[in-house]
XYZ file of C-alpha atoms in Angstrom:
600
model
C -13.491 -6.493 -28.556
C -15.552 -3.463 -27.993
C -17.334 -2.277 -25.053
C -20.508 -0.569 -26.281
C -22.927 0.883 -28.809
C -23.623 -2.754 -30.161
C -27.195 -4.023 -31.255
C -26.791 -6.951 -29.053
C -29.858 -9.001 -30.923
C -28.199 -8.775 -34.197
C -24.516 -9.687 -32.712
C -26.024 -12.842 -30.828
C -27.984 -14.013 -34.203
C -24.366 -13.644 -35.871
C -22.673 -15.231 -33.549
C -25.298 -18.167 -33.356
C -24.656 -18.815 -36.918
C -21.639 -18.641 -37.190
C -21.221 -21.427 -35.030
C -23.505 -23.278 -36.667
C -20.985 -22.764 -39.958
C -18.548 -23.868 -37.943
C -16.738 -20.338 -38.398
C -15.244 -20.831 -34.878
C -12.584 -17.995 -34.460
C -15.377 -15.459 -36.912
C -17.760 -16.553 -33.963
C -15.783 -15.796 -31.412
C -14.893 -11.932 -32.577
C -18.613 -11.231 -32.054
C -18.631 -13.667 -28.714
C -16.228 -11.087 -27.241
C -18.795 -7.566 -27.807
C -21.088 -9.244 -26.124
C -18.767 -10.609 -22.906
C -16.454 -7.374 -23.067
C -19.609 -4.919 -21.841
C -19.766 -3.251 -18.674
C -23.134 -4.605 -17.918
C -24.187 -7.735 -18.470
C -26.378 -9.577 -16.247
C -24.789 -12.774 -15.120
C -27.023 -15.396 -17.060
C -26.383 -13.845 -20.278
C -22.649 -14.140 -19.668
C -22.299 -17.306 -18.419
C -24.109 -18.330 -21.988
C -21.997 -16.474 -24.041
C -18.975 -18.313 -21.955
C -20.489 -21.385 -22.409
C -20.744 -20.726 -26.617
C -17.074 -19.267 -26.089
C -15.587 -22.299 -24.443
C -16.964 -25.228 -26.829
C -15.506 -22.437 -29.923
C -11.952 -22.052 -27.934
C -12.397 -26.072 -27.920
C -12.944 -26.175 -32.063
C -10.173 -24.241 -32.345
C -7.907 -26.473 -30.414
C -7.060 -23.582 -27.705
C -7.502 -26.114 -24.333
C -5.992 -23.468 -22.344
C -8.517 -20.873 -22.508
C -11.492 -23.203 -22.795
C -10.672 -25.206 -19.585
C -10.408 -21.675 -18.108
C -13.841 -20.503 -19.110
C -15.380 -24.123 -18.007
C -13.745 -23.374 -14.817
C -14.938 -20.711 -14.205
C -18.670 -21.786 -14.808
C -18.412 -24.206 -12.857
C -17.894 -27.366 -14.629
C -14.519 -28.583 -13.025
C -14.602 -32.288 -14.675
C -14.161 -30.413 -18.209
C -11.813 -28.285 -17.362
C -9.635 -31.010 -15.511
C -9.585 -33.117 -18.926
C -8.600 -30.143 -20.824
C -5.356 -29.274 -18.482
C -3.982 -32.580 -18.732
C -0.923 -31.412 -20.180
C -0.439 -28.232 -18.414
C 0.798 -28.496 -14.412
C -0.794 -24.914 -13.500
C -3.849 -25.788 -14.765
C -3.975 -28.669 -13.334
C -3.513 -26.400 -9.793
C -5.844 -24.079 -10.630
C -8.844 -27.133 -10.641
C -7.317 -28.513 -7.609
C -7.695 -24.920 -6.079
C -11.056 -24.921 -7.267
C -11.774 -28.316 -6.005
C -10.201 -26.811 -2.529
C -8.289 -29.600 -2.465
C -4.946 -27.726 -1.387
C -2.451 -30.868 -0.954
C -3.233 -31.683 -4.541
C -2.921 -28.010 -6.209
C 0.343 -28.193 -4.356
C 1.784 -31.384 -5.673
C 0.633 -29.476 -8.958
C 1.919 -26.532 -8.172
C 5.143 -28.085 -7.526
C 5.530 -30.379 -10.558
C 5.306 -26.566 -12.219
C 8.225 -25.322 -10.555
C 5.973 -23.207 -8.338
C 7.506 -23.770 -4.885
C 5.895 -20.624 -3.211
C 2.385 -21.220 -4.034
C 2.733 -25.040 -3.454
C 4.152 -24.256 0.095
C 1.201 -22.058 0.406
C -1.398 -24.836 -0.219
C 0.325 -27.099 1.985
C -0.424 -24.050 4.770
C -3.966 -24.229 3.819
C -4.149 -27.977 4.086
C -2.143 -27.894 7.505
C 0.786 -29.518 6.514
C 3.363 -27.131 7.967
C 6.183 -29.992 7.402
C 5.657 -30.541 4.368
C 5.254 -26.168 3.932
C 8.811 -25.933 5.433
C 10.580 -28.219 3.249
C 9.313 -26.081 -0.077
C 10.336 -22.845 1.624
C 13.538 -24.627 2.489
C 13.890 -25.478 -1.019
C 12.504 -21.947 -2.376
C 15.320 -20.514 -0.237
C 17.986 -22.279 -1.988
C 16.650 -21.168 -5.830
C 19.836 -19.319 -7.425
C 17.386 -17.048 -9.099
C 16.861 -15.529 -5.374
C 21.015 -14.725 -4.933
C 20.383 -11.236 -6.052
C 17.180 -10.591 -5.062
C 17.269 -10.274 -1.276
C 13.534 -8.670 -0.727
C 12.325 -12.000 -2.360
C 14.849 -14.143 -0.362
C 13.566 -12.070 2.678
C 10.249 -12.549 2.130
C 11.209 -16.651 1.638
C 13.037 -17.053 5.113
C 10.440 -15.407 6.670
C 7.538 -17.508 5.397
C 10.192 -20.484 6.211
C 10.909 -18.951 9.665
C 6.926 -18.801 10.535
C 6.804 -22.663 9.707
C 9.453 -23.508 11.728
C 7.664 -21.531 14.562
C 4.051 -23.480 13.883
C 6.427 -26.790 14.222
C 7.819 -26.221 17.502
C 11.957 -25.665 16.122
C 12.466 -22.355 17.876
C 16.074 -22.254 16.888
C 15.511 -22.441 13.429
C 12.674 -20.440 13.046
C 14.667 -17.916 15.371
C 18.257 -18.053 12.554
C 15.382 -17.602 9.715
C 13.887 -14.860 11.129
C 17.452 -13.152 11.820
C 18.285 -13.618 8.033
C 15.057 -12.624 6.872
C 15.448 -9.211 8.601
C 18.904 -8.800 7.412
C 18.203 -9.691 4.083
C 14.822 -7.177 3.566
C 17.053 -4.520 5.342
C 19.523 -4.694 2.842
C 16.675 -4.875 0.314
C 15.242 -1.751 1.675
C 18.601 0.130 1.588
C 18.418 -0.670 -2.392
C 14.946 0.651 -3.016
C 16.132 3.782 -1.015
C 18.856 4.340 -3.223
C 16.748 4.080 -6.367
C 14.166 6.228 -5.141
C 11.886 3.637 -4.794
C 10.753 4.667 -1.591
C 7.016 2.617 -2.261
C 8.919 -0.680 -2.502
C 11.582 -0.163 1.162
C 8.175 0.767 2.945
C 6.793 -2.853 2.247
C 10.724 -4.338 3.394
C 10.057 -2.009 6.740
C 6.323 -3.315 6.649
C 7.582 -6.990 7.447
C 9.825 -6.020 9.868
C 7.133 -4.787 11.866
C 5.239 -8.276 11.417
C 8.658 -9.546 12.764
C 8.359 -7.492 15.216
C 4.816 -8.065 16.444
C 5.506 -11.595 16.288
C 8.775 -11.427 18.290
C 11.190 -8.932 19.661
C 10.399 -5.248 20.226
C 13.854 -4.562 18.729
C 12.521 -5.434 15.232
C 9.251 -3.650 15.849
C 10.906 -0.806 16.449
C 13.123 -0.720 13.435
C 10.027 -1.688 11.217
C 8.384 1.302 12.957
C 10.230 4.144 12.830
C 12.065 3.163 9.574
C 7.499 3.269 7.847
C 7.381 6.892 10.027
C 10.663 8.375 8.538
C 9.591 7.188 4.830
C 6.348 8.788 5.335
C 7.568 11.458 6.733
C 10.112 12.358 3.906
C 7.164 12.025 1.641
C 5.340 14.926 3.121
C 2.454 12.099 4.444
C 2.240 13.752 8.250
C -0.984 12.121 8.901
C 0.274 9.131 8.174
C 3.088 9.715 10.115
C 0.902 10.811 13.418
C -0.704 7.697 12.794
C 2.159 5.048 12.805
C 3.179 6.999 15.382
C 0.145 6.253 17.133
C 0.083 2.530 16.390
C 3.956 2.256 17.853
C 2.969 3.628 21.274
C -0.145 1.423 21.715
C 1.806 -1.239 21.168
C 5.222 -0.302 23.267
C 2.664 0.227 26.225
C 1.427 -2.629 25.432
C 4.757 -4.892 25.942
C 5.100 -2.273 28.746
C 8.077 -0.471 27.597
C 7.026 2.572 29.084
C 10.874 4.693 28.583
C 10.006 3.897 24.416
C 6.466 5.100 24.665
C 7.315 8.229 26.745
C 10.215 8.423 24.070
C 7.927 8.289 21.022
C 5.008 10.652 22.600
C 8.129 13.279 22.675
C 9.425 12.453 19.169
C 5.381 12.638 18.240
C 4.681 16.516 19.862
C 8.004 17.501 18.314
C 6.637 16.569 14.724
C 3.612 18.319 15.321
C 5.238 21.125 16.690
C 7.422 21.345 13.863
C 4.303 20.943 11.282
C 2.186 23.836 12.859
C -0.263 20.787 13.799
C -2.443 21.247 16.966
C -1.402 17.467 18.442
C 1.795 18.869 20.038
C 0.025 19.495 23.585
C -1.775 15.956 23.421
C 1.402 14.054 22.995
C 3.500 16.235 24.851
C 0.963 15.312 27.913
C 0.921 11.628 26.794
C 4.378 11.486 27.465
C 4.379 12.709 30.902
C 1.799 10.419 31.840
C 3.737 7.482 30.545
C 7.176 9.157 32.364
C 4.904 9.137 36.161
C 3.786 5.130 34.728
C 7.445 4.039 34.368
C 8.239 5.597 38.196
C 5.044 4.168 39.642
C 6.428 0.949 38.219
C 9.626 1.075 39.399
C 8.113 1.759 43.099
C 6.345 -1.004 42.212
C 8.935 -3.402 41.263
C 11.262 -2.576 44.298
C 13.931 -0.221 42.023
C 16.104 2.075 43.076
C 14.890 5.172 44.252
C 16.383 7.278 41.685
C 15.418 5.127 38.792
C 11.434 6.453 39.780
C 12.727 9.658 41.084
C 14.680 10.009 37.300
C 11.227 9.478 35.504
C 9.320 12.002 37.852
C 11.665 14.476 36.756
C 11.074 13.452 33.490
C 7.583 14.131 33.909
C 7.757 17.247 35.323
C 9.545 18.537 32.425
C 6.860 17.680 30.010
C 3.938 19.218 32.439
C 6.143 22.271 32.888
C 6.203 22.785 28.949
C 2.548 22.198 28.996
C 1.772 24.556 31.927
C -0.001 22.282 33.976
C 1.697 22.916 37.343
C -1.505 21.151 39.790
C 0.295 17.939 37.819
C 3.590 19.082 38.318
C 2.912 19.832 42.209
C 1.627 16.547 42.500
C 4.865 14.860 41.226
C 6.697 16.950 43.720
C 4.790 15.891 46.623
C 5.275 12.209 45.128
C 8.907 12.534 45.057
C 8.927 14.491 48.576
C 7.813 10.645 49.917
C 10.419 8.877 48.358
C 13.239 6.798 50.600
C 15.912 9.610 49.256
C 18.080 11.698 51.267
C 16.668 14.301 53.583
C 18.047 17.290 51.855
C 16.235 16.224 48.654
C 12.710 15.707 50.296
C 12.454 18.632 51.804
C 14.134 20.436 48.380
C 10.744 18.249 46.669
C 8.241 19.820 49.113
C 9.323 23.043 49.105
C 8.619 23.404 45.423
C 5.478 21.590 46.266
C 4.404 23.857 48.362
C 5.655 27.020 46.011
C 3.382 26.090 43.124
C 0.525 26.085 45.192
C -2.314 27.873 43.807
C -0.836 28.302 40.717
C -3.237 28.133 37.372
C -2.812 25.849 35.060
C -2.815 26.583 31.322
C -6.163 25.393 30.228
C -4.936 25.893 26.767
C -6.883 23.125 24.333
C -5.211 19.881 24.150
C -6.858 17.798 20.930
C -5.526 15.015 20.164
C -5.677 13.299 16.085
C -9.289 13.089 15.133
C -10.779 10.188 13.533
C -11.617 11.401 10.557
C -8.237 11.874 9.330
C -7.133 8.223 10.573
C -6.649 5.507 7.583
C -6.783 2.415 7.296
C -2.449 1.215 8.651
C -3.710 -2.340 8.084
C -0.787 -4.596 6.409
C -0.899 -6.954 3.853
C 0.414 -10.462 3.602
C 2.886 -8.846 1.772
C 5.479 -12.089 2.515
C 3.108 -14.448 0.966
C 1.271 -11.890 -1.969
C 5.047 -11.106 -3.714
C 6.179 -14.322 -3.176
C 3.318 -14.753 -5.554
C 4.192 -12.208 -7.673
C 7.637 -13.084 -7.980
C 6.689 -16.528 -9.415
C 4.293 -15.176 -11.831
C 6.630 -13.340 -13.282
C 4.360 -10.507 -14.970
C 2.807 -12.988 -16.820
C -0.843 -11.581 -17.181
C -2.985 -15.263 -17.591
C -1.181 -16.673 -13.970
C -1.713 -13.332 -12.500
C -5.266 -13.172 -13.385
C -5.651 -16.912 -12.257
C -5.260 -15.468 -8.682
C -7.553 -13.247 -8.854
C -10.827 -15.378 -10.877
C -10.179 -17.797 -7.988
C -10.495 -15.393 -5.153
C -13.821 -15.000 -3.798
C -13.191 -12.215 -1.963
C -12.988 -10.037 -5.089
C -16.522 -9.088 -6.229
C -18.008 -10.428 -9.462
C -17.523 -7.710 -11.929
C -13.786 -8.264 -10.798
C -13.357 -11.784 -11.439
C -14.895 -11.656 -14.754
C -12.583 -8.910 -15.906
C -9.989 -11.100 -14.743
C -11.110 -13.933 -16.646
C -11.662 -12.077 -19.965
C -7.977 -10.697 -19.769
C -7.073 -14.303 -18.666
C -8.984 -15.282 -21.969
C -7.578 -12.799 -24.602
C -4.098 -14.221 -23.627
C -5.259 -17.931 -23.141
C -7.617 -17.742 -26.557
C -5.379 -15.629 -29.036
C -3.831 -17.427 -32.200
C -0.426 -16.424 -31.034
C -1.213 -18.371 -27.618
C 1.239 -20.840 -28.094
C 4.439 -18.820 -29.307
C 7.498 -17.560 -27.633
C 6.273 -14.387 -27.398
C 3.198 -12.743 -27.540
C 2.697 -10.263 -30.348
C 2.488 -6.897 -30.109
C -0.798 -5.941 -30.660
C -2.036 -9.490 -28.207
C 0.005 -7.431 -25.636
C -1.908 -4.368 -26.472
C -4.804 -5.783 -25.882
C -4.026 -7.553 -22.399
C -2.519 -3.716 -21.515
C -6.147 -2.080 -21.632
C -7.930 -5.651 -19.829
C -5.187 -5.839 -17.352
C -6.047 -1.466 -16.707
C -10.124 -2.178 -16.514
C -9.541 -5.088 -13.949
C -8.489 -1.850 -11.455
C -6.555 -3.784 -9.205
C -2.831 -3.948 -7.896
C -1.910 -7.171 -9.175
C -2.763 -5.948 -12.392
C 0.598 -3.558 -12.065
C 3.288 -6.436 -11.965
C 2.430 -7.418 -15.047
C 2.049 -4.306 -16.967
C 5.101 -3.295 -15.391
C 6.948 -5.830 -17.447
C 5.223 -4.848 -20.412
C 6.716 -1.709 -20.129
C 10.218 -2.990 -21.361
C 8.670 -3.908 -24.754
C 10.797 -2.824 -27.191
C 7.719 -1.641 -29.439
C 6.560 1.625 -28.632
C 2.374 0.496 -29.449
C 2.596 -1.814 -26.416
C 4.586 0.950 -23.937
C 1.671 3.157 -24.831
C -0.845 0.922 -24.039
C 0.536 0.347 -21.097
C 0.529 3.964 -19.852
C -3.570 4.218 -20.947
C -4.308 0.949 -18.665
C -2.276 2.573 -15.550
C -4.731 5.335 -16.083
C -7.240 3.248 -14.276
C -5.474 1.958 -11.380
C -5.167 3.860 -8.147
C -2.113 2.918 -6.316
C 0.782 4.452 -5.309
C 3.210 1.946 -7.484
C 1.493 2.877 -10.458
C 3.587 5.989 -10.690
C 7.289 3.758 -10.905
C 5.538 2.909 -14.376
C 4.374 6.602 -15.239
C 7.701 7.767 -14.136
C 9.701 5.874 -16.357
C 6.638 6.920 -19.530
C 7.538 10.440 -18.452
C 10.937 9.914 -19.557
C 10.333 7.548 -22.408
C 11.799 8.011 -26.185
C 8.894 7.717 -27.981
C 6.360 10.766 -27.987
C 3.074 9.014 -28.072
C 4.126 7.253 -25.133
C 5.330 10.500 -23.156
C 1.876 11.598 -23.924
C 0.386 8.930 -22.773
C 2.163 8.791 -19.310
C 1.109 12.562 -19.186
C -2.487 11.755 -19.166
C -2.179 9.141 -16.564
C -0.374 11.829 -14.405
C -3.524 13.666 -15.126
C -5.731 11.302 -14.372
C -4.376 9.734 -10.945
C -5.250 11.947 -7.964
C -5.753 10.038 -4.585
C -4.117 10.541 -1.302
C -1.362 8.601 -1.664
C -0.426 9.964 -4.994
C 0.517 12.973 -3.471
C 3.902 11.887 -2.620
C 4.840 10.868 -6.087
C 2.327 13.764 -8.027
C 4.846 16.108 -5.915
C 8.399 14.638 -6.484
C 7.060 14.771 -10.495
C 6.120 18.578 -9.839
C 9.547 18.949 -8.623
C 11.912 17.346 -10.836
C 9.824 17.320 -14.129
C 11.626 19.868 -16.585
C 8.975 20.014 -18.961
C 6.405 23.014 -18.330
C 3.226 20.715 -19.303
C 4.785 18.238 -17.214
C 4.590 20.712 -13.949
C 1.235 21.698 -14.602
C -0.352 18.505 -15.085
C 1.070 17.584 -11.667
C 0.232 20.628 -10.125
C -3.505 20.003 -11.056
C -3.692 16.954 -10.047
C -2.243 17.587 -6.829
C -4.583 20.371 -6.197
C -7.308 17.608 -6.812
C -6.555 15.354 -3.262
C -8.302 16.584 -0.978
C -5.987 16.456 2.072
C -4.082 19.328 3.985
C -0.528 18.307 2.819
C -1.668 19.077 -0.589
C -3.016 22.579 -0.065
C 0.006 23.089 1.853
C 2.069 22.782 -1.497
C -0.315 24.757 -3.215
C 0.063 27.594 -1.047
C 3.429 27.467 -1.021
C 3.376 27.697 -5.139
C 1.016 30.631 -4.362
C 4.195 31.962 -2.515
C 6.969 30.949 -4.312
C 5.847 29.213 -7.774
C 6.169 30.655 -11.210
C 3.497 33.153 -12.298
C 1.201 30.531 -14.236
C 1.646 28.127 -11.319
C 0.601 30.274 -9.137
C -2.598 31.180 -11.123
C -3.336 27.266 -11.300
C -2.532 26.823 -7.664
C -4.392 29.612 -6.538
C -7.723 28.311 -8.447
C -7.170 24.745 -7.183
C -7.235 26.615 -3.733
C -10.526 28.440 -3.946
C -12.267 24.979 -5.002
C -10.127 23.218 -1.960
C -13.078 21.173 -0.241
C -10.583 19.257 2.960
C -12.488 20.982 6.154
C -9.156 22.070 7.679
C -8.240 24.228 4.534
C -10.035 27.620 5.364
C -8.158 27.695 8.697
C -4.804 26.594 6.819
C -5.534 29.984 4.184
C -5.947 32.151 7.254
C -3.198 31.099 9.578
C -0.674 31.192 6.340
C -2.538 34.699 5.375
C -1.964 36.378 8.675
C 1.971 35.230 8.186
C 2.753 36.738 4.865
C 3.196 39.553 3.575
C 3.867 41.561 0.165
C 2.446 40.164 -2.988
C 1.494 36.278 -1.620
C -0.756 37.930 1.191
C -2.646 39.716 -1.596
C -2.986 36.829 -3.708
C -4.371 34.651 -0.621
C -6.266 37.276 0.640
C -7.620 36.537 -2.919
C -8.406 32.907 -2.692
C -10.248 33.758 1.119
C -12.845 36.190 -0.471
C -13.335 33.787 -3.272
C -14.043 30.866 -0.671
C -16.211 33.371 0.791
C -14.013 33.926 4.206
C-alpha cells in the first residue's frame, strides 16, 4: 500500500487485468497504490473504489465492500451487503438520515449511546431517555465513573427537554458527583488531560444550571492549567468566569475572581495585574450601587465601597477613591461616620492619580476556550472500544470533516474491513501495523482511542507502529501514548516514542514536552524535549528556556540558548531584557549573548 513514486498508467493496466483474470485479492494490492496517494483527484478515486468494491465482493469480504459502496453513494448495495451485520445496518440508516432507524440498529448492536443519540436527532427525547436509562444501568459502567458521568448527564438533559425537573435535577447531582470522583482519579495518575474534560462538563452543568457547579467546573479548568504552566490559558478562563458571574449578577464572585486574576498576574510578572485589579473595584462600587438599589442595609453597600477603595488605593487612582468617599459621605449611616467619609473626601482633593498603563489581555494571545460535546463524543468512544473500522465509521459519515479526511478514514476503515484476517478473533500483527500508520495519516483525535489500545499489543512491531502514527497527530493526549513508549521494554519502540517527542511541538504540548524534560532520566530523552519545547512559539516556553539558560546543565544550556536567539513569539525580546537586567554572574553573560544575537 504505498504512497508514491508509482507509474500510475502501468499500475491501472495491471490492475485492469487482473480483474479481468479474476485475480481478485492480486488486483486489489495494486487497487490500493493507486487509492493510498496523497493526491488524487476525486473521479479517479471514486473509480478505483468502484473496481475495489465489486473485488472486496469476489472475495466474499461484504464488510468492506458495502463500506466502499457507501461511501460512493450507492446506499441500496450497501444495505444488501450488511444484512447480517447490525452496525452496518446503522451506518446506511445514518446515511439514509433516517435516525429512528440507525437507532433501532444501533440498538439491536448493543450500542445504547449512539442509538439514544439518533433518537435526539429524530426528536424522540422519550424514547432518548429510556436508552440512557438503560446505558446507566450497564455493569461495565460500575467502575468507570467518567463514563457513568458522562451517561447521567446525557440522561439528566433528556429529562430536562421532557419537562421531569426532579429527575433531570437527581441525574444531574449524580452526574457531577460521579465525574468529580472521576477527575480525582485522573489527578492521581497524572492524567491531568483527562480531569480537565471531567471539570469541562461541570462547567456545561453549570451554564445550564446552578452557579455552584459553574464555579467548581471553573476554577477546578484554571488550577489544572495553571499547574501546567498554561498562564494564558489561565487569564483566559479566568476571563470567561467573570463574564459570566456578571452575567448571573453575582457581582461579590466577579469582584472575587478580578482579585484572584491581578494576583496571578502579579505573581507571573504579567502586565494584566492593574487591569483586573481595577476591574474588581468597579464590580465592588456595582455590588453597593445594587444594594442601594435593592433597599439593603446600609453597611452591606457601605462594606463594598470600602472594598473598592482598597483596590483604587493599590492602583493609585485616588479621583476614584474620592469619589467613593463622597458616595459613602451620603449614605443613611451615623453622623460620626459621614462626616469621617467627607473629611477624607475632601483630603484627597487634588491629589494625582497614577496614570501608570493599565492593558488589559490582548487578543492575539486569546484561544479558542470553546468546549466540546465531550458527554456525547466519549460516550462514543467508550462504545467503540478502540476498534479502528467503528471509529473511522464516525468520521466517513461526518460531513463536517473535509474530503481528504473522510477518505483517509475510509481507506483505514478498508484495510481492516478488506484484510484476509477480517473475520478472526484477532487481528494479526502486521493488519494492526498497517491500521497504526492509516489511523496516524487520518490526523485527527479520534484516531488516538484506538491506537491507544493498540499500544497494549503484546508484539513489539505493532507498539512501534503505533508510536510512528502518533507522530502525526497534534493533540495534547497523544503524549499519555508517547509517555508510556518512553518507558517501553523494547528499544525500537523507545526510539520510536523519541521521535514522536521530536516531532510534536504545538502549544499545548508544552505542558507535557516539559513534565518529559523534567522527569526523563535519559540525556537524549531531555534534549529531544528541550528542542521541541524551544520550537512553540509562546512566552511560557521561552520562560523555561531561560530558566535552563540559568540553571540547566552545560549542553542544555547551549541548546536552550540557540532555541532562544531563533525565538520568533513578539513578547520574547522584552522577556530576554527584563530577565537580563535581573541576573547576574555567568546567566547575564550568556543572555546578554542571546540579545546581541537577536540583534537587541
Amino acid at each position: 500500500m504505498g504512497v508514491g513514486g508509482i507509474d500510475k498508467r502501468q499500475v491501472e493496466r495491471d490492475a485492469n487485468e487482473l480483474v479481468r483474470a479474476g485475480r481478485w485479492e492480486d488486483a486489489l494490492g495494486k487497487l490500493w497504490l493507486l487509492v493510498d496517494r496523497s493526491h488524487v483527484i476525486d473521479d479517479e478515486f471514486r473509480a478505483y473504489l468502484r473496481t475495489m468494491a465489486g473485488c472486496y465482493e469476489q472475495l466474499g469480504r461484504k464488510r468492506a465492500a458495502g463500506a466502499a459502496w457507501l461511501f460512493l453513494g450507492d446506499l441500496a448495495r450497501a444495505n444488501a451487503l450488511a444484512q447480517s451485520v447490525p452496525l452496518d445496518l446503522a451506518r446506511c440508516a445514518v446515511t439514509a438520515r433516517d435516525h429512528a432507524q440507525a437507532a433501532r440498529w444501533f440498538e439491536a448492536a448493543g450500542w445504547l449511546g449512539h442509538a439514544a443519540i439518533q433518537l435526539e436527532l429524530a426528536k424522540n427525547d422519550r424514547g432518548a431517555r429510556v436508552l440512557w436509562e438503560r446505558l446507566a444501568d450497564d455493569t461495565r459502567l460500575r467502575d468507570d465513573p467518567y463514563t457513568q458521568g458522562l451517561v447521567r448527564f446525557n440522561l439528566g438533559r433528556a429529562c430536562a427537554r421532557l419537562g421531569d425537573a426532579e429527575p433531570a435535577r437527581r441525574q444531574q447531582v449524580a452526574a457531577m458527583h460521579l465525574l468529580t470522583a472521576a477527575a480525582d482519579g485522573f489527578e492521581q495518575k497524572g492524567l491531568r488531560e483527562r480531569a480537565f474534560d471531567c471539570y469541562g462538563v461541570l462547567l456545561t452543568i453549570g451554564r445550564e444550571g446552578s452557579f455552584e457547579n459553574l464555579a467548581e467546573g471553573y476554577l477546578n479548568c484554571v488550577r489544572i492549567l495553571r499547574e501546567d504552566g498554561l498562564k494564558y490559558y489561565v487569564l483566559q478562563y479566568y476571563e470567561d468566569f467573570q463574564s459570566l458571574a456578571l452575567q448571573r449578577r453575582e457581582l461579590h464572585a466577579a469582584a472575587t475572581l478580578y482579585r484572584e486574576a491581578a494576583e496571578f498576574a502579579r505573581r507571573q510578572s504579567m502586565p494584566y495585574a492593574r487591569f483586573y485589579r481595577a476591574k474588581g473595584g468597579e464590580t465592588h462600587v456595582m455590588a453597593a450601587e445594587r444594594a442601594i438599589e435593592s433597599g439593603a442595609t446600609a453597611e452591606l453597600a457601605e462594606n463594598s465601597y470600602a472594598a473598592a477603595i482598597d483596590a483604587y488605593n493599590e492602583l493609585g487612582l485616588y479621583s476614584r477613591v474620592r469619589e467613593i468617599y463622597s458616595k459613602l459621605a451620603a449614605l443613611p449611616l451615623s453622623d460620626k461616620r459621614r462626616a469621617r467619609y467627607s473629611r477624607l473626601a475632601q483630603r484627597l482633593k487634588g491629589m494625582a492619580d497614577d496614570e501608570t498603563p493599565m492593558p488589559s489581555f490582548p487578543d492575539y494571545l486569546r484561544m479558542d476556550t470553546a468546549y466540546p460535546e465531550i458527554w456525547r463524543l466519549d460516550v462514543i468512544e467508550w462504545e467503540q472500544a478502540g476498534d479502528p473500522a467503528e471509529t473511522m465509521a464516525e468520521v466517513v459519515q461526518d460531513d463536517k470533516w473535509p474530503d481528504f479526511t473522510r477518505r483517509r478514514a475510509l481507506l483505514c476503515r478498508l484495510a481492516q474491513l478488506g484484510s484476509p484476517d477480517a473475520g478472526a478473533a484477532s487481528l494479526r500483527p502486521q493488519t494492526l501495523s498497517v491500521l497504526a500508520s492509516h489511523l496516524g495519516r487520518v490526523e485527527i483525535y479520534a484516531a488516538l482511542a484506538p491506537l491507544e489500545r493498540m499500544l497494549g499489543h503484546e508484539d513489539a512491531r505493532v507498539r512501534a507502529a503505533v508510536m510512528r502514527a502518533v507522530r502525526q497527530l497534534f493533540f495534547k493526549r497523544s503524549f499519555v501514548s508517547i509517555i508510556k513508549g518512553l518507558a517501553d521494554d523494547d528499544a525500537s519502540v523507545r526510539r520510536e516514542a523519541l521521535a514522536a517527542v521530536q516531532s510534536l511541538h504545538f502549544g499545548h504540548a508544552f505542558d507535557p514536552l516539559s513534565r518529559i524534560y523534567r522527569d526523563a532520566q535519559d540525556v537524549e530523552t531531555r534534549r529531544a524535549a528541550l528542542a521541541s519545547i524551544g520550537k512553540i512559539p509562546s512566552i511560557e516556553a521561552a520562560e523555561l528556556l531561560i530558566d535552563v539558560v540559568r540553571h540547566g546543565e552545560r549542553h542544555e544550556k547551549d541548546i536552550a540558548r540557540d532555541l532562544l536567539v531563533r525565538a520568533d513569539h513578539p513578547d520574547v525580546g522584552a522577556l530576554l531584557r527584563k530577565s537580563h537586567a535581573a541576573e547576574t554572574g555567568p546567566a547575564r553573560a550568556d543572555l546578554e549573548r542571546v540579545l546581541r544575537a537577536r540583534g537587541g
